[in-house]
XYZ file of C-alpha atoms in Angstrom:
731
model
C -20.202 18.475 -26.301
C -20.864 16.017 -29.111
C -17.323 14.656 -28.901
C -17.554 14.221 -25.126
C -20.812 12.295 -25.445
C -19.373 10.135 -28.203
C -16.259 9.394 -26.159
C -18.260 8.376 -23.084
C -20.342 6.049 -25.253
C -17.139 4.445 -26.503
C -15.944 3.981 -22.902
C -19.254 2.491 -21.807
C -19.449 0.043 -24.696
C -15.866 -1.042 -24.145
C -16.518 -1.621 -20.444
C -19.589 -3.720 -21.241
C -17.410 -6.016 -23.317
C -14.510 -6.181 -20.901
C -13.853 -5.537 -17.222
C -10.105 -5.222 -17.635
C -7.723 -2.298 -17.925
C -9.046 0.238 -20.393
C -6.921 1.613 -23.207
C -8.832 4.263 -25.119
C -7.846 4.339 -28.751
C -9.556 5.263 -31.965
C -11.454 8.556 -31.812
C -9.540 9.884 -28.808
C -6.162 9.206 -30.382
C -7.195 10.790 -33.673
C -8.363 13.904 -31.841
C -5.025 14.242 -30.095
C -2.836 13.682 -33.149
C -3.984 17.004 -34.532
C -2.151 19.002 -31.882
C 0.846 16.834 -30.910
C 4.260 17.903 -32.252
C 5.969 15.336 -34.430
C 9.462 15.694 -33.002
C 10.908 15.998 -29.538
C 12.471 19.422 -29.020
C 13.467 19.234 -25.331
C 12.455 17.717 -22.031
C 10.205 20.704 -21.227
C 8.285 19.956 -24.429
C 7.715 16.408 -23.204
C 6.486 17.812 -19.879
C 4.043 20.103 -21.676
C 2.788 17.185 -23.721
C 2.296 15.163 -20.550
C 0.167 17.896 -18.961
C -1.848 18.227 -22.155
C -2.489 14.489 -22.282
C -3.320 14.388 -18.588
C -5.950 17.112 -18.664
C -7.401 16.004 -21.990
C -7.888 12.406 -20.895
C -9.176 13.224 -17.408
C -11.649 15.872 -18.568
C -13.106 13.459 -21.112
C -12.770 10.145 -19.298
C -13.232 10.924 -15.583
C -16.503 10.026 -13.886
C -16.977 13.543 -12.531
C -14.143 15.851 -13.622
C -13.547 18.880 -11.425
C -13.495 22.313 -13.021
C -9.933 23.555 -13.484
C -10.412 26.928 -11.816
C -8.950 28.975 -8.969
C -10.247 26.543 -6.351
C -8.611 23.668 -8.235
C -5.419 25.715 -8.480
C -5.320 26.249 -4.707
C -5.706 22.510 -4.140
C -2.866 21.632 -6.511
C -0.668 24.307 -4.937
C -1.257 22.977 -1.402
C -0.861 19.286 -2.282
C 2.260 19.853 -4.357
C 4.119 21.852 -1.704
C 3.143 19.320 0.963
C 4.509 16.531 -1.232
C 7.781 18.379 -1.825
C 8.408 19.401 1.768
C 6.058 17.605 4.191
C 8.137 18.311 7.305
C 8.981 21.896 6.261
C 12.711 21.395 6.469
C 13.685 22.632 3.015
C 11.754 25.745 1.990
C 11.984 29.100 3.720
C 9.038 31.445 4.231
C 10.594 33.729 1.613
C 10.390 30.839 -0.878
C 6.723 30.331 -0.044
C 6.104 34.057 -0.470
C 7.670 33.804 -3.907
C 5.546 30.764 -4.772
C 2.319 32.240 -3.366
C 1.635 34.511 -6.328
C 0.967 31.358 -8.368
C -1.553 29.908 -5.903
C -4.539 30.896 -8.030
C -2.693 30.891 -11.373
C -1.991 27.175 -11.742
C -5.275 26.567 -13.561
C -4.159 28.970 -16.288
C -0.672 27.456 -16.317
C -2.128 23.951 -16.652
C -4.392 24.998 -19.514
C -1.554 26.878 -21.225
C 1.040 24.158 -20.553
C 3.099 26.755 -18.724
C 5.872 25.238 -16.563
C 6.908 28.440 -14.788
C 5.704 27.343 -11.344
C 7.197 23.871 -11.599
C 10.551 25.208 -12.847
C 10.662 27.734 -10.013
C 9.871 25.209 -7.273
C 12.167 22.545 -8.710
C 15.142 24.915 -8.956
C 14.531 26.248 -5.456
C 14.120 22.749 -3.978
C 17.421 21.565 -5.444
C 19.125 24.630 -3.993
C 17.586 24.168 -0.531
C 18.344 20.438 -0.433
C 21.998 21.111 -1.145
C 22.071 23.597 1.743
C 20.235 21.186 4.050
C 22.946 18.580 3.692
C 25.348 21.044 5.287
C 22.880 21.689 8.142
C 22.665 18.095 9.334
C 26.359 17.441 8.773
C 27.230 20.451 10.943
C 24.752 19.336 13.614
C 26.295 15.863 13.781
C 29.913 17.009 13.701
C 30.101 17.404 17.487
C 28.356 15.904 20.541
C 24.896 17.177 21.464
C 24.259 18.763 24.830
C 21.601 16.414 26.152
C 21.296 18.326 29.427
C 20.020 21.423 27.672
C 16.296 21.897 28.251
C 14.954 21.959 24.676
C 11.764 20.766 23.016
C 10.655 19.971 19.484
C 7.161 20.024 17.999
C 6.627 17.436 15.250
C 3.197 18.681 14.176
C 4.584 19.796 10.830
C 1.182 20.599 9.383
C 0.748 23.474 11.843
C 4.427 24.385 11.924
C 5.247 27.644 10.090
C 8.039 27.741 7.531
C 11.411 28.946 8.805
C 11.883 32.723 8.475
C 15.544 32.477 7.455
C 18.438 30.063 6.992
C 19.566 30.367 10.606
C 16.116 29.293 11.825
C 16.005 26.452 9.289
C 19.451 25.270 10.384
C 18.253 25.269 13.986
C 15.176 23.265 12.983
C 17.441 20.669 11.363
C 19.584 20.551 14.515
C 16.556 19.818 16.699
C 15.202 17.167 14.317
C 18.587 15.463 14.088
C 19.025 15.682 17.858
C 15.653 13.962 18.404
C 16.659 11.139 16.079
C 20.037 10.700 17.762
C 18.569 10.975 21.267
C 15.992 8.285 20.566
C 18.731 5.960 19.296
C 21.004 6.797 22.236
C 18.357 5.940 24.828
C 17.714 2.612 23.091
C 21.440 1.843 23.122
C 21.629 2.655 26.818
C 18.762 0.232 27.481
C 20.686 -2.505 25.666
C 23.757 -1.766 27.774
C 21.657 -2.059 30.937
C 20.362 -5.409 29.729
C 23.953 -6.566 29.207
C 24.887 -5.598 32.756
C 21.995 -7.637 34.081
C 23.028 -10.664 32.008
C 26.117 -12.271 33.490
C 27.069 -14.179 30.328
C 26.909 -11.060 28.160
C 28.651 -8.935 30.794
C 31.601 -11.310 30.809
C 31.883 -11.384 26.996
C 31.543 -7.660 26.280
C 32.901 -4.709 28.171
C 30.270 -2.012 28.829
C 30.349 0.976 26.493
C 30.743 4.450 27.904
C 28.211 7.234 27.383
C 30.711 8.997 25.121
C 31.099 5.889 22.931
C 27.352 5.406 22.645
C 26.786 9.099 21.871
C 29.377 9.006 19.105
C 27.855 5.807 17.634
C 24.396 7.351 17.497
C 25.692 10.421 15.658
C 27.569 8.235 13.183
C 24.482 6.066 12.583
C 22.251 9.095 12.194
C 24.723 10.634 9.749
C 24.779 7.414 7.718
C 20.969 7.270 7.603
C 20.705 10.855 6.412
C 23.487 10.379 3.867
C 21.634 7.325 2.521
C 18.443 9.383 2.295
C 20.146 12.189 0.412
C 21.875 9.651 -1.829
C 18.416 8.389 -2.776
C 17.248 11.972 -3.335
C 20.275 12.626 -5.527
C 19.261 9.710 -7.757
C 15.896 11.306 -8.503
C 15.763 13.024 -11.877
C 13.863 16.099 -12.989
C 11.313 13.709 -14.512
C 10.778 12.130 -11.092
C 10.035 15.514 -9.534
C 7.800 16.443 -12.448
C 5.811 13.282 -11.743
C 5.167 14.684 -8.260
C 3.751 17.855 -9.819
C 1.646 15.928 -12.335
C 0.248 13.772 -9.534
C -0.655 16.853 -7.519
C -2.796 17.851 -10.517
C -4.259 14.380 -11.092
C -5.169 13.686 -7.466
C -7.283 16.842 -7.228
C -9.890 15.134 -9.395
C -10.199 12.377 -6.779
C -7.789 10.421 -4.528
C -7.497 7.472 -6.914
C -6.674 9.351 -10.099
C -2.918 9.262 -10.555
C -0.156 9.531 -13.110
C 2.207 6.569 -13.390
C 5.657 7.198 -14.765
C 6.996 4.299 -16.892
C 8.726 2.600 -13.943
C 5.607 2.980 -11.789
C 3.458 1.552 -14.577
C 5.775 -1.454 -14.760
C 5.501 -1.986 -10.983
C 1.724 -1.731 -11.251
C 1.642 -4.411 -13.956
C 3.809 -6.684 -11.800
C 1.620 -6.117 -8.735
C -1.519 -6.919 -10.741
C -0.188 -10.071 -12.404
C 2.234 -11.205 -9.711
C 4.897 -12.042 -12.267
C 7.602 -10.570 -14.484
C 10.423 -11.700 -16.745
C 13.822 -11.469 -15.122
C 16.236 -13.300 -12.828
C 14.105 -13.277 -9.676
C 16.147 -11.185 -7.244
C 15.221 -8.268 -5.019
C 17.747 -5.443 -5.018
C 18.538 -2.646 -2.620
C 20.792 0.394 -2.841
C 23.605 0.903 -0.332
C 25.491 4.104 -1.014
C 26.802 3.695 -4.582
C 26.344 -0.081 -4.616
C 23.459 -2.348 -5.603
C 23.087 -5.359 -3.321
C 21.049 -8.554 -3.612
C 18.636 -8.460 -0.660
C 16.646 -11.630 -1.438
C 16.208 -14.290 -4.085
C 12.624 -14.998 -5.140
C 11.767 -18.606 -4.552
C 11.490 -20.566 -7.810
C 13.167 -17.872 -9.927
C 16.174 -18.403 -12.234
C 18.680 -16.976 -9.737
C 17.274 -19.189 -6.968
C 17.445 -22.250 -9.191
C 21.006 -21.456 -10.315
C 22.296 -21.398 -6.713
C 25.234 -19.121 -7.601
C 23.797 -15.715 -6.764
C 23.216 -15.118 -3.053
C 21.685 -12.527 -0.766
C 24.468 -10.106 0.163
C 26.202 -10.196 -3.228
C 27.077 -6.746 -4.606
C 26.518 -6.219 -8.326
C 29.435 -4.446 -10.002
C 28.713 -4.950 -13.716
C 25.887 -6.159 -15.952
C 26.288 -7.583 -19.469
C 23.645 -8.630 -21.988
C 24.679 -12.101 -23.229
C 28.051 -11.620 -24.996
C 27.990 -7.813 -25.028
C 30.499 -5.724 -23.102
C 29.664 -5.465 -19.377
C 28.433 -2.107 -18.098
C 29.694 -0.752 -14.770
C 26.653 -0.146 -12.529
C 28.442 1.228 -9.442
C 26.879 4.613 -8.704
C 23.985 3.957 -11.094
C 20.372 4.600 -10.086
C 18.659 1.510 -8.720
C 15.874 1.760 -11.310
C 18.447 1.825 -14.106
C 20.245 -1.224 -12.703
C 16.922 -3.077 -12.546
C 16.201 -2.208 -16.189
C 19.531 -3.698 -17.253
C 19.003 -6.925 -15.306
C 15.377 -7.538 -16.269
C 14.590 -8.672 -19.786
C 12.590 -11.067 -21.971
C 12.233 -14.697 -21.016
C 14.963 -16.876 -22.537
C 17.575 -14.131 -22.849
C 20.893 -14.216 -21.048
C 22.394 -11.739 -18.575
C 25.834 -11.845 -16.949
C 26.381 -10.296 -13.533
C 29.820 -9.451 -12.177
C 29.346 -9.636 -8.418
C 31.444 -9.148 -5.323
C 30.818 -11.918 -2.812
C 30.643 -11.247 0.957
C 34.115 -12.822 1.271
C 35.496 -10.237 -1.171
C 35.911 -12.554 -4.170
C 34.727 -11.427 -7.628
C 32.621 -13.772 -9.721
C 30.817 -13.600 -13.093
C 27.433 -15.339 -12.954
C 25.421 -16.149 -16.072
C 21.635 -16.380 -15.680
C 18.972 -17.119 -18.295
C 15.937 -14.940 -17.636
C 12.578 -16.577 -17.131
C 9.068 -15.786 -15.908
C 9.240 -15.066 -12.175
C 6.189 -15.452 -9.969
C 6.039 -13.394 -6.796
C 4.649 -15.903 -4.340
C 3.473 -13.229 -1.882
C 0.987 -11.942 -4.485
C -0.914 -15.200 -4.749
C -3.639 -16.842 -2.712
C -2.653 -19.364 -0.057
C -4.629 -21.611 2.249
C -4.278 -23.520 5.473
C -6.245 -26.083 7.459
C -6.907 -26.195 11.190
C -8.810 -28.408 13.614
C -11.183 -26.865 16.142
C -13.412 -28.885 18.446
C -12.603 -31.969 16.388
C -13.679 -30.388 13.096
C -11.448 -29.346 10.201
C -11.743 -25.842 8.712
C -9.983 -23.982 5.921
C -8.486 -20.503 5.830
C -7.945 -18.847 2.433
C -5.832 -15.701 2.436
C -6.101 -13.500 -0.659
C -3.658 -10.548 -0.659
C -4.862 -9.055 -3.964
C -7.398 -9.652 -6.744
C -4.651 -10.284 -9.276
C -4.888 -10.950 -12.998
C -2.660 -10.911 -16.078
C -4.481 -8.879 -18.718
C -2.079 -9.927 -21.450
C -2.298 -13.689 -20.944
C -5.730 -15.280 -20.489
C -4.112 -18.591 -19.610
C -2.060 -17.142 -16.783
C -2.931 -17.384 -13.107
C -5.604 -15.089 -11.739
C -7.254 -14.756 -8.350
C -10.568 -16.220 -9.511
C -9.067 -19.435 -10.869
C -6.666 -19.813 -7.946
C -9.313 -19.339 -5.240
C -11.525 -21.897 -7.008
C -8.615 -24.329 -6.955
C -7.958 -23.719 -3.242
C -11.649 -24.318 -2.469
C -11.436 -27.681 -4.265
C -8.290 -28.596 -2.344
C -9.951 -27.716 0.960
C -13.026 -29.740 0.036
C -10.739 -32.701 -0.625
C -9.445 -32.270 2.937
C -12.997 -32.523 4.250
C -13.290 -29.049 5.750
C -16.624 -28.078 7.302
C -16.268 -24.342 6.766
C -14.088 -21.732 5.056
C -12.698 -18.407 6.231
C -12.030 -16.032 3.328
C -9.448 -13.537 4.624
C -9.223 -10.284 2.634
C -7.761 -8.154 5.407
C -5.301 -5.573 4.040
C -6.390 -6.479 0.495
C -6.526 -3.185 -1.417
C -8.409 -4.613 -4.413
C -7.489 -5.345 -8.001
C -9.353 -6.865 -10.912
C -13.135 -6.462 -11.088
C -13.473 -9.645 -13.142
C -11.817 -11.813 -10.514
C -14.015 -10.586 -7.669
C -17.124 -11.442 -9.694
C -15.675 -14.907 -10.309
C -14.806 -15.425 -6.634
C -18.168 -14.272 -5.283
C -19.784 -16.618 -7.798
C -18.084 -19.603 -6.159
C -20.371 -19.215 -3.146
C -23.804 -18.505 -4.695
C -25.979 -20.324 -7.235
C -26.196 -17.434 -9.682
C -27.195 -13.793 -9.637
C -25.895 -10.228 -9.520
C -22.603 -9.508 -7.743
C -22.106 -5.767 -8.221
C -23.688 -2.818 -10.024
C -21.693 -0.250 -11.976
C -22.774 3.228 -12.999
C -21.093 5.391 -15.624
C -20.899 9.175 -15.692
C -23.892 9.194 -18.013
C -25.971 7.515 -15.318
C -26.283 4.225 -17.177
C -26.283 1.187 -14.923
C -24.727 -2.190 -15.636
C -25.086 -5.259 -13.420
C -22.275 -7.818 -13.356
C -23.608 -11.336 -12.827
C -22.430 -14.732 -11.802
C -24.211 -16.735 -14.481
C -22.925 -20.151 -13.429
C -25.552 -22.064 -11.439
C -22.826 -24.219 -9.876
C -22.005 -23.513 -6.216
C -18.437 -24.557 -5.562
C -18.784 -24.146 -1.794
C -22.208 -24.223 -0.136
C -21.034 -24.703 3.444
C -20.469 -22.177 6.247
C -18.507 -19.110 5.148
C -16.868 -16.185 6.955
C -15.292 -13.206 5.187
C -12.720 -11.277 7.220
C -12.134 -7.570 6.561
C -10.391 -4.628 8.180
C -10.110 -0.905 7.497
C -7.518 -1.610 4.787
C -9.811 -3.941 2.831
C -10.752 -1.841 -0.175
C -12.364 -1.850 -3.603
C -12.691 -5.450 -4.878
C -12.476 -6.711 -1.270
C -15.478 -4.555 -0.441
C -17.397 -5.810 -3.470
C -16.856 -9.400 -2.301
C -17.799 -8.660 1.318
C -20.851 -6.609 0.293
C -22.173 -9.320 -2.043
C -21.701 -12.064 0.556
C -23.424 -9.855 3.148
C -26.348 -8.866 0.925
C -27.033 -12.493 0.031
C -26.624 -13.413 3.730
C -24.325 -16.061 2.295
C -21.703 -15.669 5.006
C -20.779 -13.645 8.062
C -18.602 -10.546 7.684
C -16.142 -10.263 10.580
C -13.603 -7.585 11.406
C -13.268 -3.830 11.796
C -16.277 -1.576 12.218
C -16.093 -0.895 8.482
C -13.842 -1.479 5.490
C -11.869 1.274 3.726
C -14.763 2.809 1.785
C -13.604 2.932 -1.845
C -16.644 2.720 -4.114
C -15.078 3.816 -7.385
C -13.695 2.019 -10.437
C -10.437 3.090 -12.050
C -9.126 2.325 -15.512
C -5.625 2.631 -16.836
C -4.963 4.730 -19.937
C -1.673 3.996 -21.680
C -0.620 7.505 -22.694
C 1.576 6.124 -25.461
C -1.580 5.032 -27.286
C -2.328 8.665 -28.053
C 0.910 9.330 -29.908
C 1.762 8.339 -33.467
C 5.425 8.497 -34.361
C 6.378 10.409 -31.215
C 10.016 10.701 -30.148
C 9.523 11.365 -26.467
C 9.996 7.802 -25.286
C 7.657 6.083 -22.848
C 5.108 8.547 -21.446
C 3.742 6.227 -18.769
C 0.070 5.805 -17.939
C -2.834 7.521 -16.250
C -5.116 5.786 -13.768
C -8.397 7.639 -13.484
C -11.848 7.093 -12.001
C -14.373 6.288 -14.727
C -17.241 4.644 -12.834
C -18.782 4.085 -9.425
C -19.871 0.701 -8.172
C -22.781 -0.175 -5.917
C -23.906 -3.099 -3.826
C -26.681 -5.265 -5.174
C -28.906 -3.733 -2.457
C -28.344 -0.344 -4.140
C -26.085 1.173 -1.508
C -22.590 2.456 -2.127
C -19.458 1.479 -0.243
C -17.985 4.909 -1.032
C -16.815 6.474 2.256
C -19.066 4.168 4.311
C -17.380 0.885 3.402
C -18.871 -2.468 4.353
C -19.938 -2.698 7.981
C -19.049 -5.976 9.687
C -21.809 -8.262 10.976
C -19.512 -9.021 13.897
C -17.407 -6.028 14.877
C -14.129 -6.792 16.611
C -12.032 -4.175 18.383
C -9.243 -2.779 16.230
C -6.154 -0.870 17.376
C -6.457 1.553 14.426
C -10.185 2.156 14.872
C -9.861 5.801 15.927
C -7.142 6.903 13.514
C -8.080 8.670 10.281
C -7.157 6.138 7.630
C -10.212 5.551 5.428
C -11.706 7.076 2.299
C -14.031 9.208 4.435
C -10.951 10.933 5.861
C -9.568 11.983 2.459
C -10.234 15.617 1.609
C -11.490 15.277 -1.970
C -13.045 11.801 -1.869
C -16.163 11.414 -3.988
C -19.536 11.502 -2.169
C -21.726 8.603 -1.051
C -24.958 7.926 -2.918
C -27.199 5.020 -3.817
C -29.158 3.576 -6.733
C -31.981 1.063 -7.125
C -31.362 -2.445 -5.838
C -30.731 -5.321 -8.231
C -32.992 -8.359 -8.303
C -31.487 -11.066 -6.095
C -32.561 -13.844 -3.759
C -31.168 -14.113 -0.237
C -29.394 -17.409 0.574
C -31.671 -19.520 2.773
C -29.580 -22.644 3.282
C -27.584 -21.525 6.328
C -29.985 -22.084 9.212
C -27.614 -20.985 11.974
C -26.641 -17.657 10.356
C -28.316 -15.332 12.902
C -27.484 -17.654 15.766
C -23.779 -17.633 14.899
C -23.684 -13.827 14.785
C -25.501 -13.539 18.104
C -23.241 -16.044 19.830
C -20.132 -14.354 18.486
C -21.281 -11.007 19.870
C -21.977 -12.681 23.226
C -18.461 -14.146 23.294
C -16.815 -10.850 22.373
C -18.827 -8.739 24.794
C -16.977 -10.171 27.797
C -13.695 -10.950 26.045
C -10.909 -9.292 28.052
C -8.538 -9.371 25.082
C -11.049 -7.434 22.969
C -11.490 -4.894 25.749
C -7.722 -4.467 25.958
C -7.479 -3.880 22.180
C -10.267 -1.283 22.385
C -8.458 0.478 25.225
C -5.229 0.394 23.204
C -7.013 1.928 20.199
C -8.189 4.878 22.307
C -4.698 5.320 23.719
C -3.189 5.304 20.222
C -5.617 8.036 19.191
C -4.477 10.127 22.148
C -0.794 9.458 21.403
C -1.323 10.409 17.763
C -2.248 13.918 18.880
C 0.820 14.368 21.087
C 3.601 16.028 19.103
C 5.926 17.747 21.589
C 9.083 15.921 22.743
C 11.664 16.987 25.283
C 15.281 16.871 24.077
C 16.643 16.841 27.634
C 17.864 13.269 28.113
C 16.454 12.830 31.623
C 13.027 14.172 30.673
C 13.050 12.174 27.428
C 13.864 9.020 29.395
C 11.058 9.771 31.821
C 8.637 10.161 28.896
C 9.866 6.918 27.367
C 9.622 5.112 30.701
C 6.002 6.224 31.036
C 5.358 4.957 27.497
C 7.056 1.655 28.304
C 4.878 1.236 31.380
C 1.772 1.843 29.288
C 3.007 -0.551 26.620
C 3.447 -3.260 29.259
C -0.269 -3.002 29.851
C -0.865 -3.803 26.181
C 1.810 -6.482 25.860
C -0.772 -9.303 26.246
C -2.128 -8.216 22.847
C 1.091 -9.213 21.068
C 1.721 -12.173 23.388
C -1.708 -13.674 22.744
C -1.801 -17.246 21.468
C -4.969 -19.035 20.373
C -3.570 -22.573 20.802
C -4.693 -23.585 17.301
C -2.341 -25.497 15.002
C -2.395 -24.471 11.326
C -0.840 -26.524 8.548
C -0.331 -26.429 4.797
C -2.251 -28.571 2.341
C -0.625 -31.782 1.019
C 0.467 -30.276 -2.319
C 2.325 -27.504 -0.504
C 3.905 -29.867 1.989
C 5.577 -31.535 -0.991
C 6.782 -28.187 -2.337
C 8.428 -27.040 0.907
C 10.556 -30.189 1.061
C 12.782 -28.669 -1.620
C 12.168 -25.009 -0.888
C 13.523 -23.799 2.447
C 12.483 -20.202 1.765
C 8.860 -21.166 1.071
C 8.851 -23.332 4.196
C 10.118 -20.423 6.266
C 7.411 -18.142 4.871
C 4.656 -20.675 5.540
C 5.936 -21.342 9.048
C 5.848 -17.597 9.750
C 2.295 -17.353 8.382
C 1.079 -20.307 10.447
C 2.716 -18.833 13.535
C 0.970 -15.506 12.964
C -2.368 -17.319 12.554
C -1.787 -19.084 15.871
C -1.549 -15.647 17.500
C -4.522 -14.172 15.655
C -7.551 -13.552 17.851
C -9.617 -12.500 14.817
C -9.012 -15.769 12.965
C -9.855 -17.677 16.127
C -13.239 -15.946 16.416
C -13.931 -16.488 12.698
C -13.389 -20.218 13.224
C -15.714 -20.244 16.238
C -18.373 -18.618 14.060
C -17.947 -21.376 11.464
C -18.345 -23.922 14.235
C -21.538 -22.208 15.422
C -22.874 -22.097 11.869
C -22.315 -25.835 11.638
C -23.594 -26.975 14.989
C -25.169 -24.020 16.833
C -25.332 -23.911 20.636
C -28.009 -24.852 23.092
C -27.450 -21.858 25.339
C -26.389 -18.263 24.960
C -25.072 -16.948 28.234
C -25.659 -13.274 27.526
C -29.224 -12.204 28.375
C -29.326 -9.315 25.899
C -28.142 -11.588 23.108
C -30.861 -14.125 24.014
C -33.507 -11.460 23.614
C -32.118 -10.412 20.228
C -32.163 -14.032 19.060
C -35.803 -14.429 20.085
C -36.744 -11.317 18.107
C -34.879 -12.534 15.041
């Protein structure tokens, strides 16, 4: 008990000094050294060590650690089997019967570092996967009888496991037939379109049913072979990570183990940069192909490597080249990436068949999609700015590197230089990131004051402040959210809403994640270990609260102006996750509501009046209800005529909703001057910006956000909706 209290004090003090990723060292590491073996004996020993580290760190660092008991064991058992075989196409009921005796024993196995259950399931899964490959190959070896009246139910959660191999083989046949049938019907539609197009009909002879049926089986076979090729590349360590994550996620949905490669991806996603050549790779059978060059990266600058090139060998500077054909994609990536300034030589096969050796000097590569971007638009003769922030990014290792706070501040200054009269801050689909950067960004829009409150497991409260009295933007502000705006996005939206600094526009509520996670580098706990990189553990250590005292946990941030959303009725938020932490509240912080936006209530009222009779909004709402209904329909006919009839009915319904995707708001968006200069020499960046601007010109939500800015600037003399008038009078 004393050690636990001491450890939590260490965590709290560290968090007070720094908002960044937490690496617990010192007392915790010393405590662990006493029971960690000095030498690696085998991979199972590494797995045992990993479980020991996992439970030790979570039980002492988690905000509210669950008891590892029979109930916990049942949860791990269920989650793990669902992760291994979500569509129930590998395990038999006899396998499940064999596994079931461990359902309430996993707590003891976890505490005793016993791998019996994992070894059993892993061995059985490898065996069943090998058998399954034969099932789909047999099913695709001959034409399907599409006139046979068969059905398939895709509600796998309620589907029982197959009783025997014959039943499992039949299940594979039906699943493969559904995939092929869907593709076949699409191909037939394309053929019909060709017949109706004279130019195409003259160029290409129509394909027979037999030809199309054979093509669909070949394509389906290729897709499944690619899938099993990917599965084959997974190691025992990869599958063990699945088991470890089934344990970790039972504490709460955001506690997770990160294997070394996952940890590296996390670091890249947080910072938006890495050292390498700047190329995206994909696996095709045994080959590694260049799928895209990252704009501004060494490969892009060198102009020798191209999308479509196949990498055959990799050499480090003047060392002997290593053949990478048949190698795991992750392993190929490791060989190509490396420290800035070092040299790598790639032997590639060009699309024309020629072989070429390309030398590239590695450098820092920035992933442009990670970073903030902005655009300007004119509406009613007034210029407005749109800032899109995909993530609250930061580089914890380099204080001088880019981060979301500094970049947003810079974009605000650039927009001010353009003379904008209002700013839309778009954090839709932004899943969060650095706590420090969200405090910095919120501080751009207020004089000074609290931004968010944080509570530790001990109940101690800390308030994070913007202490800079400077207001970088004091004009009209709209923050856009949706149900995928989470964590730091919710902190920003909540602070802006509580201060009444801007209008929150979007889905009924945001995602609902009110917890803070920290990353524990598991290697920090080992001195002189020989197990290699152990990865990291992300675990929930605190909860955060709005400055009004409320929590966003489960409830999210509710929009001031709610706009219809096609996903509104689907279960996608924190409140829909089985073991999400509960909602609660604490005392409010001391803050002063912004009183310099005189048209705040008016703008909200007029927006609601506009949306109430907006036919496009009504169509989106209707589509959302239809999607909810479709989501609960899981039975498909495998008779081609009945399947076509079902698809025709769906197509007719989709025609009704086509105006949603065809919508255009008639607004013209453009880049800022500095970016216009950049795209002159960067065709890829220009293409990306053109696509973004085009999507904005079709975005009803952005259009309404801009109207709200206009109303906040100038107001309106009349509100046509009577109910809205009455609400305005009361306010």
